[in-house]
C-alpha positions as a printed Julia matrix, in Angstrom:
232×3 Matrix{Float64}:
  -9.73  52.57  -21.54
  -9.42  54.72  -18.19
  -7.69  51.8   -17.45
  -5.5   52.32  -20.09
  -4.36  55.45  -19.95
  -3.9   55.36  -15.75
  -1.28  52.24  -16.18
   0.61  54.02  -19.57
   1.36  57.05  -16.98
   2.4   55.07  -14.45
   4.94  52.81  -16.6
   5.24  55.96  -18.65
   4.72  54.67  -21.71
   1.82  54.29  -24.26
  -0.19  51.11  -23.95
  -2.35  50.7   -26.67
  -5.76  48.85  -26.61
  -5.44  46.24  -29.9
  -9.24  44.11  -30.13
  -8.96  40.53  -30.87
 -12.26  39.35  -31.15
 -13.91  36.17  -32.03
 -14.14  32.5   -30.55
 -14.91  33.77  -27.3
 -11.37  35.88  -27.62
  -9.78  32.48  -27.36
  -8.17  34.51  -30.74
  -6.5   37.01  -28.55
  -5.49  35.0   -25.76
  -3.66  32.51  -28.07
  -2.17  35.4   -29.73
  -0.29  36.69  -26.25
   0.41  32.98  -25.44
   2.89  33.01  -28.78
   4.53  36.87  -27.85
   7.3   37.59  -26.83
   8.18  38.19  -22.62
   9.05  41.37  -22.63
   5.88  42.48  -20.31
   5.28  44.44  -24.31
   2.53  42.34  -24.83
   0.31  41.37  -22.12
  -3.82  40.42  -21.99
  -6.88  41.4   -20.76
  -8.26  38.06  -19.79
 -11.9   36.92  -18.66
 -13.87  34.38  -17.08
 -14.67  33.34  -20.77
 -10.94  32.83  -21.6
  -9.91  30.61  -18.05
 -11.87  29.84  -16.84
 -14.95  28.31  -19.48
 -13.08  27.85  -22.33
 -10.67  25.39  -20.97
 -14.41  23.02  -19.86
 -16.13  23.69  -23.44
 -13.15  23.21  -25.81
 -12.01  19.7   -25.93
  -8.64  21.31  -27.21
  -7.86  25.03  -27.35
  -4.23  26.28  -29.41
  -3.22  27.7   -25.94
  -2.96  25.67  -22.18
  -4.79  28.73  -20.27
  -2.29  27.78  -16.93
   1.27  26.94  -18.02
   0.9   29.72  -21.18
   0.55  32.58  -19.13
   1.55  34.27  -15.72
  -1.11  36.23  -13.51
   0.28  39.8   -13.45
  -3.25  40.99  -11.59
  -7.0   41.44  -11.17
  -8.49  44.56  -12.37
 -12.02  43.91  -11.7
 -14.77  41.66  -10.82
 -18.43  42.33  -11.93
 -21.92  41.29  -13.33
 -23.65  41.35  -16.67
 -26.68  43.41  -17.78
 -29.44  42.17  -19.75
 -30.27  44.61  -22.31
 -33.65  45.03  -24.59
 -33.56  47.18  -28.29
 -35.7   50.14  -27.25
 -38.38  49.46  -29.95
 -38.97  46.25  -27.78
 -42.95  46.57  -25.78
 -41.18  45.56  -22.95
 -39.75  47.98  -19.54
 -39.03  44.72  -16.68
 -37.46  41.65  -17.28
 -41.02  39.97  -15.81
 -42.44  41.92  -19.08
 -39.62  39.54  -21.31
 -39.99  36.61  -19.16
 -44.1   36.92  -19.89
 -42.84  38.12  -23.36
 -41.44  35.5   -24.39
 -43.51  32.75  -22.66
 -45.94  34.3   -25.14
 -44.36  33.72  -28.13
 -42.01  30.84  -27.95
 -38.89  31.59  -29.93
 -40.31  35.09  -31.85
 -37.34  37.12  -30.19
 -33.83  37.69  -31.16
 -30.64  36.79  -29.12
 -27.63  38.14  -30.15
 -24.35  36.17  -28.87
 -21.2   37.45  -28.61
 -19.55  33.99  -29.6
 -20.76  30.91  -28.3
 -18.81  29.76  -24.87
 -18.89  33.66  -23.03
 -20.03  35.06  -20.22
 -22.6   36.61  -21.83
 -23.83  33.49  -23.99
 -23.8   31.08  -20.87
 -25.64  34.27  -18.85
 -28.14  34.38  -21.09
 -28.41  30.16  -21.58
 -29.12  30.27  -17.55
 -32.09  32.56  -17.89
 -33.43  30.65  -20.3
 -33.32  27.28  -18.22
 -35.02  28.57  -14.87
 -36.94  31.14  -16.55
 -38.32  28.34  -18.85
 -38.14  30.79  -22.16
 -38.07  30.24  -25.39
 -34.89  32.29  -27.2
 -33.57  32.61  -30.75
 -29.4   32.97  -30.91
 -27.99  34.71  -33.54
 -23.89  33.94  -32.66
 -21.74  36.78  -33.61
 -17.78  37.43  -33.53
 -17.83  39.4   -30.92
 -19.28  41.58  -28.66
 -18.85  44.61  -31.02
 -21.25  44.02  -33.78
 -23.51  41.93  -31.3
 -23.93  45.83  -29.67
 -24.24  47.62  -33.12
 -27.05  45.07  -34.2
 -28.95  45.49  -31.0
 -28.36  49.1   -31.0
 -29.75  49.6   -34.62
 -32.99  46.86  -34.21
 -32.02  43.83  -36.02
 -31.89  41.68  -32.52
 -34.18  41.77  -30.0
 -31.62  41.28  -26.36
 -28.34  41.32  -25.45
 -26.44  39.4   -22.61
 -23.39  42.23  -21.58
 -21.05  43.59  -19.63
 -21.99  46.41  -17.35
 -18.16  48.03  -17.21
 -19.4   48.53  -21.69
 -22.57  49.02  -21.45
 -23.48  51.36  -18.83
 -22.43  54.46  -21.58
 -24.81  53.46  -24.07
 -27.63  52.27  -21.65
 -26.64  55.92  -20.15
 -27.4   57.55  -23.38
 -30.29  55.91  -23.61
 -29.53  53.97  -26.97
 -30.58  50.19  -25.43
 -32.7   49.81  -22.5
 -31.49  47.38  -19.03
 -33.38  45.02  -17.27
 -31.63  43.43  -14.92
 -27.82  42.84  -13.17
 -26.88  39.16  -13.29
 -24.93  39.79  -10.0
 -26.99  38.85   -6.89
 -27.82  42.17   -5.77
 -27.56  45.71   -7.63
 -24.25  47.51   -9.1
 -23.4   50.01   -7.83
 -22.54  50.52  -10.89
 -26.04  50.9   -12.4
 -27.71  50.52   -8.68
 -30.99  51.84  -10.53
 -30.83  48.85  -12.47
 -32.82  45.07  -10.31
 -31.05  42.44  -10.19
 -32.08  39.32  -11.91
 -32.51  37.32   -8.47
 -35.48  40.39   -7.81
 -37.76  39.0   -10.39
 -35.46  34.95  -10.56
 -34.93  34.17   -7.54
 -30.94  32.25   -6.82
 -30.36  33.54  -10.52
 -26.59  35.2   -10.29
 -23.72  34.97  -12.39
 -20.72  37.4   -11.96
 -17.63  38.4   -14.49
 -14.05  38.86  -13.48
 -11.13  40.48  -15.64
  -7.55  40.28  -15.25
  -4.06  41.07  -16.43
  -1.88  37.89  -17.72
   1.71  37.99  -19.75
   2.79  35.55  -21.66
   4.98  32.27  -19.46
   8.28  33.47  -20.3
   8.56  36.35  -18.76
  10.5   36.89  -15.91
   9.26  37.66  -12.8
  10.41  40.7   -12.23
   8.39  42.1   -15.19
   5.64  40.65  -13.99
   6.05  42.31  -10.66
   6.16  45.3   -11.79
   3.53  45.05  -14.01
   1.4   44.09  -10.81
   2.67  46.8    -8.03
   2.11  49.2   -11.63
  -1.66  47.98  -11.69
  -2.88  48.82   -7.93
  -2.16  52.41   -8.39
  -4.15  52.36  -11.6
  -6.61  50.99  -10.48
  -6.67  52.51   -6.97
  -6.73  55.74   -8.9
  -9.96  54.93  -10.92
 -11.9   53.85   -8.67
């Protein structure tokens, strides 16, 4: 939201953030791919939409290369492994041991099949050799809500969206998925500190419909660069 406000000031017009969850972000991406190329509708895309989905699905309702024009990168950050506050584990090592003692007993919230949190969790299961029961949701918001209320046991989510909840104490962070600790959560260990070789980062960037004129894309690129520099 801070980035949207910064971009709005640079463009001297309102920037409305419209969340269109579902299908790992592909529903929102489809709506932008089909939008008018006037610069009024752009996409905050992710690793899941432009890197994972094209490899995961045989067909998509959009072409991830031909239907978009890249505007600018926004941020690169890890995911974070979270558990409900009432789960009796305080470290990733304790989580792994708990999962091995009770195979399949822990419910893992999955905010959409094929999303980066889903693949990060599957990588954890594979390397740590643990069995978790997946509970799939349409988007991150309902998954996070059920984690906070204790309906599920753990969730992998983006550091950028999870940090306010971690700071508020509504969930417990066990590890970030980057190779080293993240400056966004410096006190939270990296997963690799417990599970050597584990690493998975996520990127976000802005895309415009392919029919958008280059002059509009160039302006959005420049104004985004200033907005990012002033919000960092």
